[in-house]
Amino acid sequence: MTVLNEMSITFESRSSNEAFARSAVAAFVMQLDPTVGEISDLKTAVSEAVTNCVVHAYRHSIGTIRISVRLLPDYTIMIRIADKGCGMEDVHKAMEPLYTSLPEEERAGLGFAVMQSFCDSVSVRSTPGKGTVVTLKKRLSPRYANG
Amino acid sequence: MKSTMNGSELTLYVTGEIDHHNAARIRETADGLIQQRHPTVLRLNFAGVEFMDSSGIGLIMGRFRMMQLYGGKLRVTDIPQGLRRMMELSGLTGLDVLERSRESGDCTE
C-alpha cells in the first residue's frame, strides 16, 4: 500500500479531547484541499468513534486512544481509531442502528450508523478485554488544485 | 447559553459544537430551565450550531421526552444546512419536532 503521508496521535480518553481529536484529523487532511462537506463528514465520523472509546471502551477508567491517519493515492483517507479498552462481545449488535448499551445516558445508538453514512467504509475489529480498532475510509472528490 | 421566555414559550439559543462533552452542559441548562419555568413549548434554536455528532440527536430525543413528561412540545428551529444529513439519519424527521426551514421549505429532503 502506497502511503503518501501519515500522522498519528495518542491522547487520554477524556471527553474534553473529543473536539481535539476531530480537529487534529481535520487539520491534517486539509492538505488535500477537501470541501467543507467532506471535512465535516470526517470530523463527525471521528467524533463518533472517539466518543465510543470515551463512553464505552474506557467506561470506568481513563485509557489511551490512538488515531492514525494515512493519506493514500486517489484522495483516499484512511483513519484508524484504536483503544485498549473493554472491547465488544458482539460487534454486529453494537453496529445496529439505534442499539445502545447506555440508553439512560441519552446515547442515541447511532455512532456506527453515522460513521457508515459519512464514510465510504467502516471496519471494526474488537476483542473483549483487549480493545477495539475502527478503520474508516473515505475518498474525496478529485481536486483540481495542485496537491 | 442565551434563553428567552415569550409567554409560556421558552427559546434556547444553542451555539458552538454539540458533542458528547458539550451535550452534558446544554442538557443541564435546558432541564434546569424546563423544571423551573414549565414552558408549553421549548424551542431549541440551532442557528449558532457549528458542529454536531449523534450526541446532538440524544440531546434532542432527551428534551423531547422531558417536554412530553411536562405536557409540552419541543421544536428545533433554524437548523443549519450542514446538520441536515445527521437529522435525516436519526429518524427525527418523522417526529414533527424539526421546524421547516425558510430557504428550502423542508427538512426531510
PDB file of C-alpha atoms in Angstrom:
ATOM      1  CA  MET A   1       0.000   0.000   0.000  1.00  0.00           C
ATOM      2  CA  THR A   2       1.440   3.318  -1.050  1.00  0.00           C
ATOM      3  CA  VAL A   3       1.169   5.839   1.742  1.00  0.00           C
ATOM      4  CA  LEU A   4       1.654   9.439   0.668  1.00  0.00           C
ATOM      5  CA  ASN A   5       1.651  10.900   4.156  1.00  0.00           C
ATOM      6  CA  GLU A   6       0.858   9.715   7.628  1.00  0.00           C
ATOM      7  CA  MET A   7       0.375  11.029  11.139  1.00  0.00           C
ATOM      8  CA  SER A   8      -0.620   9.589  14.464  1.00  0.00           C
ATOM      9  CA  ILE A   9      -1.664  10.972  17.810  1.00  0.00           C
ATOM     10  CA  THR A  10      -2.309   9.419  21.184  1.00  0.00           C
ATOM     11  CA  PHE A  11      -4.317  11.065  23.901  1.00  0.00           C
ATOM     12  CA  GLU A  12      -6.284  10.256  27.043  1.00  0.00           C
ATOM     13  CA  SER A  13      -9.919   9.154  26.843  1.00  0.00           C
ATOM     14  CA  ARG A  14     -11.295  12.330  28.401  1.00  0.00           C
ATOM     15  CA  SER A  15     -14.425  13.788  26.854  1.00  0.00           C
ATOM     16  CA  SER A  16     -12.667  17.154  26.549  1.00  0.00           C
ATOM     17  CA  ASN A  17     -10.379  15.503  23.973  1.00  0.00           C
ATOM     18  CA  GLU A  18     -13.242  14.676  21.585  1.00  0.00           C
ATOM     19  CA  ALA A  19     -13.001  18.128  19.980  1.00  0.00           C
ATOM     20  CA  PHE A  20      -9.197  17.926  19.898  1.00  0.00           C
ATOM     21  CA  ALA A  21      -9.269  14.569  18.108  1.00  0.00           C
ATOM     22  CA  ARG A  22     -11.642  15.565  15.289  1.00  0.00           C
ATOM     23  CA  SER A  23      -9.908  18.935  14.830  1.00  0.00           C
ATOM     24  CA  ALA A  24      -6.455  17.318  14.647  1.00  0.00           C
ATOM     25  CA  VAL A  25      -7.617  14.869  11.962  1.00  0.00           C
ATOM     26  CA  ALA A  26      -9.288  17.702  10.035  1.00  0.00           C
ATOM     27  CA  ALA A  27      -6.143  19.833  10.223  1.00  0.00           C
ATOM     28  CA  PHE A  28      -4.012  17.015   8.784  1.00  0.00           C
ATOM     29  CA  VAL A  29      -6.448  16.272   5.968  1.00  0.00           C
ATOM     30  CA  MET A  30      -6.609  19.957   4.953  1.00  0.00           C
ATOM     31  CA  GLN A  31      -3.521  19.477   2.744  1.00  0.00           C
ATOM     32  CA  LEU A  32      -5.760  17.573   0.303  1.00  0.00           C
ATOM     33  CA  ASP A  33      -7.981  20.637  -0.049  1.00  0.00           C
ATOM     34  CA  PRO A  34     -11.223  18.879   0.908  1.00  0.00           C
ATOM     35  CA  THR A  35     -14.627  20.522   0.587  1.00  0.00           C
ATOM     36  CA  VAL A  36     -16.385  21.900   3.667  1.00  0.00           C
ATOM     37  CA  GLY A  37     -18.805  18.975   3.470  1.00  0.00           C
ATOM     38  CA  GLU A  38     -16.048  16.375   3.282  1.00  0.00           C
ATOM     39  CA  ILE A  39     -14.241  17.824   6.293  1.00  0.00           C
ATOM     40  CA  SER A  40     -17.498  17.950   8.212  1.00  0.00           C
ATOM     41  CA  ASP A  41     -18.183  14.275   7.354  1.00  0.00           C
ATOM     42  CA  LEU A  42     -14.736  13.222   8.565  1.00  0.00           C
ATOM     43  CA  LYS A  43     -14.958  15.254  11.767  1.00  0.00           C
ATOM     44  CA  THR A  44     -18.355  13.754  12.523  1.00  0.00           C
ATOM     45  CA  ALA A  45     -17.190  10.171  11.919  1.00  0.00           C
ATOM     46  CA  VAL A  46     -14.052  10.659  14.044  1.00  0.00           C
ATOM     47  CA  SER A  47     -16.117  12.261  16.796  1.00  0.00           C
ATOM     48  CA  GLU A  48     -18.408   9.209  16.865  1.00  0.00           C
ATOM     49  CA  ALA A  49     -15.510   6.764  17.042  1.00  0.00           C
ATOM     50  CA  VAL A  50     -13.690   8.706  19.765  1.00  0.00           C
ATOM     51  CA  THR A  51     -16.887   9.120  21.787  1.00  0.00           C
ATOM     52  CA  ASN A  52     -17.347   5.343  21.672  1.00  0.00           C
ATOM     53  CA  CYS A  53     -13.877   4.977  23.216  1.00  0.00           C
ATOM     54  CA  VAL A  54     -14.628   7.538  25.940  1.00  0.00           C
ATOM     55  CA  VAL A  55     -18.128   6.302  26.735  1.00  0.00           C
ATOM     56  CA  HIS A  56     -17.853   2.550  26.200  1.00  0.00           C
ATOM     57  CA  ALA A  57     -14.280   1.249  25.853  1.00  0.00           C
ATOM     58  CA  TYR A  58     -12.994   3.083  28.916  1.00  0.00           C
ATOM     59  CA  ARG A  59     -16.302   3.392  30.709  1.00  0.00           C
ATOM     60  CA  HIS A  60     -14.916   3.252  34.240  1.00  0.00           C
ATOM     61  CA  SER A  61     -11.390   4.453  33.653  1.00  0.00           C
ATOM     62  CA  ILE A  62      -9.178   6.735  31.623  1.00  0.00           C
ATOM     63  CA  GLY A  63      -7.144   4.996  28.948  1.00  0.00           C
ATOM     64  CA  THR A  64      -5.246   5.829  25.801  1.00  0.00           C
ATOM     65  CA  ILE A  65      -6.766   6.388  22.381  1.00  0.00           C
ATOM     66  CA  ARG A  66      -4.539   6.279  19.334  1.00  0.00           C
ATOM     67  CA  ILE A  67      -5.555   7.728  15.994  1.00  0.00           C
ATOM     68  CA  SER A  68      -3.505   7.290  12.864  1.00  0.00           C
ATOM     69  CA  VAL A  69      -4.364   8.911   9.564  1.00  0.00           C
ATOM     70  CA  ARG A  70      -2.943   7.823   6.234  1.00  0.00           C
ATOM     71  CA  LEU A  71      -3.283   9.710   3.007  1.00  0.00           C
ATOM     72  CA  LEU A  72      -3.408   7.194   0.180  1.00  0.00           C
ATOM     73  CA  PRO A  73      -3.383   7.686  -3.600  1.00  0.00           C
ATOM     74  CA  ASP A  74      -6.583   8.863  -5.301  1.00  0.00           C
ATOM     75  CA  TYR A  75      -7.521  11.253  -2.483  1.00  0.00           C
ATOM     76  CA  THR A  76      -8.308   8.357  -0.205  1.00  0.00           C
ATOM     77  CA  ILE A  77      -8.061   8.863   3.533  1.00  0.00           C
ATOM     78  CA  MET A  78      -7.726   6.016   5.998  1.00  0.00           C
ATOM     79  CA  ILE A  79      -8.316   6.756   9.667  1.00  0.00           C
ATOM     80  CA  ARG A  80      -7.687   4.184  12.344  1.00  0.00           C
ATOM     81  CA  ILE A  81      -9.023   4.741  15.870  1.00  0.00           C
ATOM     82  CA  ALA A  82      -7.699   2.248  18.386  1.00  0.00           C
ATOM     83  CA  ASP A  83      -8.280   1.731  22.091  1.00  0.00           C
ATOM     84  CA  LYS A  84      -7.197  -0.850  24.646  1.00  0.00           C
ATOM     85  CA  GLY A  85     -10.485  -0.794  26.495  1.00  0.00           C
ATOM     86  CA  CYS A  86     -13.145  -3.377  27.250  1.00  0.00           C
ATOM     87  CA  GLY A  87     -13.810  -4.477  23.663  1.00  0.00           C
ATOM     88  CA  MET A  88     -17.115  -5.823  22.386  1.00  0.00           C
ATOM     89  CA  GLU A  89     -18.546  -9.338  22.547  1.00  0.00           C
ATOM     90  CA  ASP A  90     -20.884  -8.748  19.650  1.00  0.00           C
ATOM     91  CA  VAL A  91     -19.712  -6.210  17.084  1.00  0.00           C
ATOM     92  CA  HIS A  92     -22.740  -6.752  14.833  1.00  0.00           C
ATOM     93  CA  LYS A  93     -25.135  -5.929  17.644  1.00  0.00           C
ATOM     94  CA  ALA A  94     -23.134  -2.814  18.560  1.00  0.00           C
ATOM     95  CA  MET A  95     -23.326  -1.660  14.955  1.00  0.00           C
ATOM     96  CA  GLU A  96     -27.103  -2.000  14.675  1.00  0.00           C
ATOM     97  CA  PRO A  97     -28.711   1.417  14.288  1.00  0.00           C
ATOM     98  CA  LEU A  98     -30.450   2.592  17.480  1.00  0.00           C
ATOM     99  CA  TYR A  99     -28.817  -0.104  19.600  1.00  0.00           C
ATOM    100  CA  THR A 100     -27.072   1.323  22.647  1.00  0.00           C
ATOM    101  CA  SER A 101     -25.897  -0.322  25.823  1.00  0.00           C
ATOM    102  CA  LEU A 102     -26.385   3.006  27.618  1.00  0.00           C
ATOM    103  CA  PRO A 103     -29.892   4.369  26.867  1.00  0.00           C
ATOM    104  CA  GLU A 104     -30.023   6.118  30.256  1.00  0.00           C
ATOM    105  CA  GLU A 105     -27.152   8.349  29.187  1.00  0.00           C
ATOM    106  CA  GLU A 106     -29.037   9.619  26.167  1.00  0.00           C
ATOM    107  CA  ARG A 107     -26.814   7.833  23.707  1.00  0.00           C
ATOM    108  CA  ALA A 108     -28.833   7.652  20.500  1.00  0.00           C
ATOM    109  CA  GLY A 109     -27.271   4.384  19.356  1.00  0.00           C
ATOM    110  CA  LEU A 110     -26.285   5.964  16.059  1.00  0.00           C
ATOM    111  CA  GLY A 111     -22.493   6.083  16.310  1.00  0.00           C
ATOM    112  CA  PHE A 112     -21.703   3.339  13.807  1.00  0.00           C
ATOM    113  CA  ALA A 113     -24.621   4.265  11.547  1.00  0.00           C
ATOM    114  CA  VAL A 114     -23.224   7.787  11.312  1.00  0.00           C
ATOM    115  CA  MET A 115     -19.699   6.514  10.590  1.00  0.00           C
ATOM    116  CA  GLN A 116     -21.096   4.293   7.835  1.00  0.00           C
ATOM    117  CA  SER A 117     -23.168   7.077   6.374  1.00  0.00           C
ATOM    118  CA  PHE A 118     -20.398   9.692   6.453  1.00  0.00           C
ATOM    119  CA  CYS A 119     -17.547   7.456   5.220  1.00  0.00           C
ATOM    120  CA  ASP A 120     -17.160   5.033   2.309  1.00  0.00           C
ATOM    121  CA  SER A 121     -16.274   2.101   4.516  1.00  0.00           C
ATOM    122  CA  VAL A 122     -16.080   1.231   8.198  1.00  0.00           C
ATOM    123  CA  SER A 123     -14.454  -1.866   9.596  1.00  0.00           C
ATOM    124  CA  VAL A 124     -14.321  -2.896  13.224  1.00  0.00           C
ATOM    125  CA  ARG A 125     -12.079  -5.390  14.956  1.00  0.00           C
ATOM    126  CA  SER A 126     -12.749  -5.967  18.617  1.00  0.00           C
ATOM    127  CA  THR A 127     -11.530  -8.384  21.255  1.00  0.00           C
ATOM    128  CA  PRO A 128     -13.308  -8.483  24.607  1.00  0.00           C
ATOM    129  CA  GLY A 129     -10.888  -7.380  27.311  1.00  0.00           C
ATOM    130  CA  LYS A 130      -8.285  -6.266  24.774  1.00  0.00           C
ATOM    131  CA  GLY A 131      -9.739  -3.373  22.840  1.00  0.00           C
ATOM    132  CA  THR A 132     -11.189  -2.207  19.564  1.00  0.00           C
ATOM    133  CA  VAL A 133      -9.863  -0.863  16.285  1.00  0.00           C
ATOM    134  CA  VAL A 134     -12.174   1.071  13.996  1.00  0.00           C
ATOM    135  CA  THR A 135     -10.937   1.812  10.482  1.00  0.00           C
ATOM    136  CA  LEU A 136     -12.669   4.475   8.425  1.00  0.00           C
ATOM    137  CA  LYS A 137     -12.031   5.080   4.751  1.00  0.00           C
ATOM    138  CA  LYS A 138     -13.207   7.958   2.672  1.00  0.00           C
ATOM    139  CA  ARG A 139     -12.331   9.029  -0.824  1.00  0.00           C
ATOM    140  CA  LEU A 140     -12.517  12.729  -1.508  1.00  0.00           C
ATOM    141  CA  SER A 141     -13.848  14.044  -4.765  1.00  0.00           C
ATOM    142  CA  PRO A 142     -10.890  14.631  -7.120  1.00  0.00           C
ATOM    143  CA  ARG A 143      -9.234  18.022  -6.711  1.00  0.00           C
ATOM    144  CA  TYR A 144      -8.068  20.207  -9.500  1.00  0.00           C
ATOM    145  CA  ALA A 145      -5.684  22.274  -7.417  1.00  0.00           C
ATOM    146  CA  ASN A 146      -2.110  21.047  -7.030  1.00  0.00           C
ATOM    147  CA  GLY A 147      -1.928  18.617  -4.162  1.00  0.00           C
TER     148      GLY A 147
ATOM    149  CA  MET B   1     -26.432  29.900  26.816  1.00  0.00           C
ATOM    150  CA  LYS B   2     -28.862  32.671  25.883  1.00  0.00           C
ATOM    151  CA  SER B   3     -32.535  31.994  26.549  1.00  0.00           C
ATOM    152  CA  THR B   4     -35.733  33.990  26.168  1.00  0.00           C
ATOM    153  CA  MET B   5     -39.210  33.442  27.555  1.00  0.00           C
ATOM    154  CA  ASN B   6     -42.134  34.628  25.480  1.00  0.00           C
ATOM    155  CA  GLY B   7     -45.389  33.950  27.304  1.00  0.00           C
ATOM    156  CA  SER B   8     -45.175  30.257  28.084  1.00  0.00           C
ATOM    157  CA  GLU B   9     -42.700  29.535  25.285  1.00  0.00           C
ATOM    158  CA  LEU B  10     -39.041  29.140  26.105  1.00  0.00           C
ATOM    159  CA  THR B  11     -36.333  29.552  23.457  1.00  0.00           C
ATOM    160  CA  LEU B  12     -32.780  28.352  23.997  1.00  0.00           C
ATOM    161  CA  TYR B  13     -30.054  29.518  21.623  1.00  0.00           C
ATOM    162  CA  VAL B  14     -27.651  26.631  21.250  1.00  0.00           C
ATOM    163  CA  THR B  15     -24.204  27.649  19.973  1.00  0.00           C
ATOM    164  CA  GLY B  16     -20.865  26.032  19.157  1.00  0.00           C
ATOM    165  CA  GLU B  17     -20.150  22.327  18.824  1.00  0.00           C
ATOM    166  CA  ILE B  18     -22.543  19.680  20.125  1.00  0.00           C
ATOM    167  CA  ASP B  19     -20.596  16.557  21.011  1.00  0.00           C
ATOM    168  CA  HIS B  20     -20.758  14.154  23.944  1.00  0.00           C
ATOM    169  CA  HIS B  21     -18.635  16.515  26.072  1.00  0.00           C
ATOM    170  CA  ASN B  22     -20.667  19.677  25.426  1.00  0.00           C
ATOM    171  CA  ALA B  23     -24.077  17.976  25.372  1.00  0.00           C
ATOM    172  CA  ALA B  24     -23.912  17.440  29.130  1.00  0.00           C
ATOM    173  CA  ARG B  25     -23.698  21.179  29.790  1.00  0.00           C
ATOM    174  CA  ILE B  26     -26.503  22.014  27.345  1.00  0.00           C
ATOM    175  CA  ARG B  27     -28.693  19.272  28.840  1.00  0.00           C
ATOM    176  CA  GLU B  28     -28.238  20.616  32.379  1.00  0.00           C
ATOM    177  CA  THR B  29     -29.110  24.162  31.339  1.00  0.00           C
ATOM    178  CA  ALA B  30     -32.165  23.064  29.344  1.00  0.00           C
ATOM    179  CA  ASP B  31     -33.534  20.726  32.009  1.00  0.00           C
ATOM    180  CA  GLY B  32     -32.962  23.308  34.737  1.00  0.00           C
ATOM    181  CA  LEU B  33     -34.996  25.859  32.808  1.00  0.00           C
ATOM    182  CA  ILE B  34     -37.757  23.364  31.941  1.00  0.00           C
ATOM    183  CA  GLN B  35     -38.167  22.389  35.585  1.00  0.00           C
ATOM    184  CA  GLN B  36     -38.082  25.993  36.718  1.00  0.00           C
ATOM    185  CA  ARG B  37     -40.375  27.571  34.137  1.00  0.00           C
ATOM    186  CA  HIS B  38     -42.605  24.738  32.859  1.00  0.00           C
ATOM    187  CA  PRO B  39     -42.819  26.096  29.293  1.00  0.00           C
ATOM    188  CA  THR B  40     -45.568  24.772  27.000  1.00  0.00           C
ATOM    189  CA  VAL B  41     -43.131  24.943  24.085  1.00  0.00           C
ATOM    190  CA  LEU B  42     -39.365  24.573  24.212  1.00  0.00           C
ATOM    191  CA  ARG B  43     -37.628  25.912  21.123  1.00  0.00           C
ATOM    192  CA  LEU B  44     -34.036  24.918  20.558  1.00  0.00           C
ATOM    193  CA  ASN B  45     -32.663  27.483  18.137  1.00  0.00           C
ATOM    194  CA  PHE B  46     -29.787  25.782  16.305  1.00  0.00           C
ATOM    195  CA  ALA B  47     -28.687  28.754  14.183  1.00  0.00           C
ATOM    196  CA  GLY B  48     -25.380  29.006  16.084  1.00  0.00           C
ATOM    197  CA  VAL B  49     -24.505  25.299  15.983  1.00  0.00           C
ATOM    198  CA  GLU B  50     -21.240  24.786  14.092  1.00  0.00           C
ATOM    199  CA  PHE B  51     -20.848  21.042  14.517  1.00  0.00           C
ATOM    200  CA  MET B  52     -22.985  18.190  15.769  1.00  0.00           C
ATOM    201  CA  ASP B  53     -22.436  14.475  16.085  1.00  0.00           C
ATOM    202  CA  SER B  54     -25.027  11.911  17.224  1.00  0.00           C
ATOM    203  CA  SER B  55     -24.777  13.264  20.776  1.00  0.00           C
ATOM    204  CA  GLY B  56     -26.958  16.087  19.456  1.00  0.00           C
ATOM    205  CA  ILE B  57     -29.616  13.537  18.485  1.00  0.00           C
ATOM    206  CA  GLY B  58     -29.524  12.096  22.001  1.00  0.00           C
ATOM    207  CA  LEU B  59     -29.856  15.623  23.341  1.00  0.00           C
ATOM    208  CA  ILE B  60     -32.907  16.361  21.173  1.00  0.00           C
ATOM    209  CA  MET B  61     -34.551  13.000  21.970  1.00  0.00           C
ATOM    210  CA  GLY B  62     -33.981  13.521  25.687  1.00  0.00           C
ATOM    211  CA  ARG B  63     -35.559  17.011  25.643  1.00  0.00           C
ATOM    212  CA  PHE B  64     -38.426  15.653  23.540  1.00  0.00           C
ATOM    213  CA  ARG B  65     -39.201  13.120  26.276  1.00  0.00           C
ATOM    214  CA  MET B  66     -38.708  15.699  29.003  1.00  0.00           C
ATOM    215  CA  MET B  67     -41.203  18.071  27.357  1.00  0.00           C
ATOM    216  CA  GLN B  68     -43.671  15.205  26.853  1.00  0.00           C
ATOM    217  CA  LEU B  69     -43.424  14.458  30.550  1.00  0.00           C
ATOM    218  CA  TYR B  70     -44.425  18.032  31.322  1.00  0.00           C
ATOM    219  CA  GLY B  71     -47.187  18.020  28.718  1.00  0.00           C
ATOM    220  CA  GLY B  72     -45.305  20.432  26.455  1.00  0.00           C
ATOM    221  CA  LYS B  73     -43.841  20.395  22.956  1.00  0.00           C
ATOM    222  CA  LEU B  74     -40.334  20.567  21.581  1.00  0.00           C
ATOM    223  CA  ARG B  75     -39.355  22.425  18.433  1.00  0.00           C
ATOM    224  CA  VAL B  76     -35.884  22.511  16.902  1.00  0.00           C
ATOM    225  CA  THR B  77     -35.523  25.567  14.681  1.00  0.00           C
ATOM    226  CA  ASP B  78     -33.050  27.302  12.352  1.00  0.00           C
ATOM    227  CA  ILE B  79     -31.166  24.092  11.601  1.00  0.00           C
ATOM    228  CA  PRO B  80     -28.033  24.820   9.543  1.00  0.00           C
ATOM    229  CA  GLN B  81     -27.786  23.063   6.191  1.00  0.00           C
ATOM    230  CA  GLY B  82     -24.705  21.115   7.309  1.00  0.00           C
ATOM    231  CA  LEU B  83     -26.632  19.287  10.048  1.00  0.00           C
ATOM    232  CA  ARG B  84     -29.403  18.011   7.834  1.00  0.00           C
ATOM    233  CA  ARG B  85     -27.945  14.643   6.963  1.00  0.00           C
ATOM    234  CA  MET B  86     -27.475  13.876  10.638  1.00  0.00           C
ATOM    235  CA  MET B  87     -31.090  14.846  11.336  1.00  0.00           C
ATOM    236  CA  GLU B  88     -32.340  12.663   8.483  1.00  0.00           C
ATOM    237  CA  LEU B  89     -30.267   9.700   9.578  1.00  0.00           C
ATOM    238  CA  SER B  90     -31.636   9.955  13.110  1.00  0.00           C
ATOM    239  CA  GLY B  91     -35.265   9.448  12.161  1.00  0.00           C
ATOM    240  CA  LEU B  92     -36.107  12.716  13.926  1.00  0.00           C
ATOM    241  CA  THR B  93     -37.681  13.968  10.722  1.00  0.00           C
ATOM    242  CA  GLY B  94     -40.629  11.671  11.470  1.00  0.00           C
ATOM    243  CA  LEU B  95     -41.211  13.116  14.948  1.00  0.00           C
ATOM    244  CA  ASP B  96     -42.506  16.541  13.978  1.00  0.00           C
ATOM    245  CA  VAL B  97     -40.015  18.419  16.132  1.00  0.00           C
ATOM    246  CA  LEU B  98     -37.859  19.842  13.347  1.00  0.00           C
ATOM    247  CA  GLU B  99     -39.116  23.175  12.130  1.00  0.00           C
ATOM    248  CA  ARG B 100     -39.301  23.625   8.381  1.00  0.00           C
ATOM    249  CA  SER B 101     -36.560  25.956   7.297  1.00  0.00           C
ATOM    250  CA  ARG B 102     -37.302  29.058   5.275  1.00  0.00           C
ATOM    251  CA  GLU B 103     -34.877  28.521   2.393  1.00  0.00           C
ATOM    252  CA  SER B 104     -35.814  25.068   1.202  1.00  0.00           C
ATOM    253  CA  GLY B 105     -39.185  24.631   2.858  1.00  0.00           C
ATOM    254  CA  ASP B 106     -38.472  21.157   4.154  1.00  0.00           C
ATOM    255  CA  CYS B 107     -36.090  19.374   6.469  1.00  0.00           C
ATOM    256  CA  THR B 108     -36.644  15.977   5.047  1.00  0.00           C
ATOM    257  CA  GLU B 109     -35.158  16.347   1.619  1.00  0.00           C
TER     258      GLU B 109
END
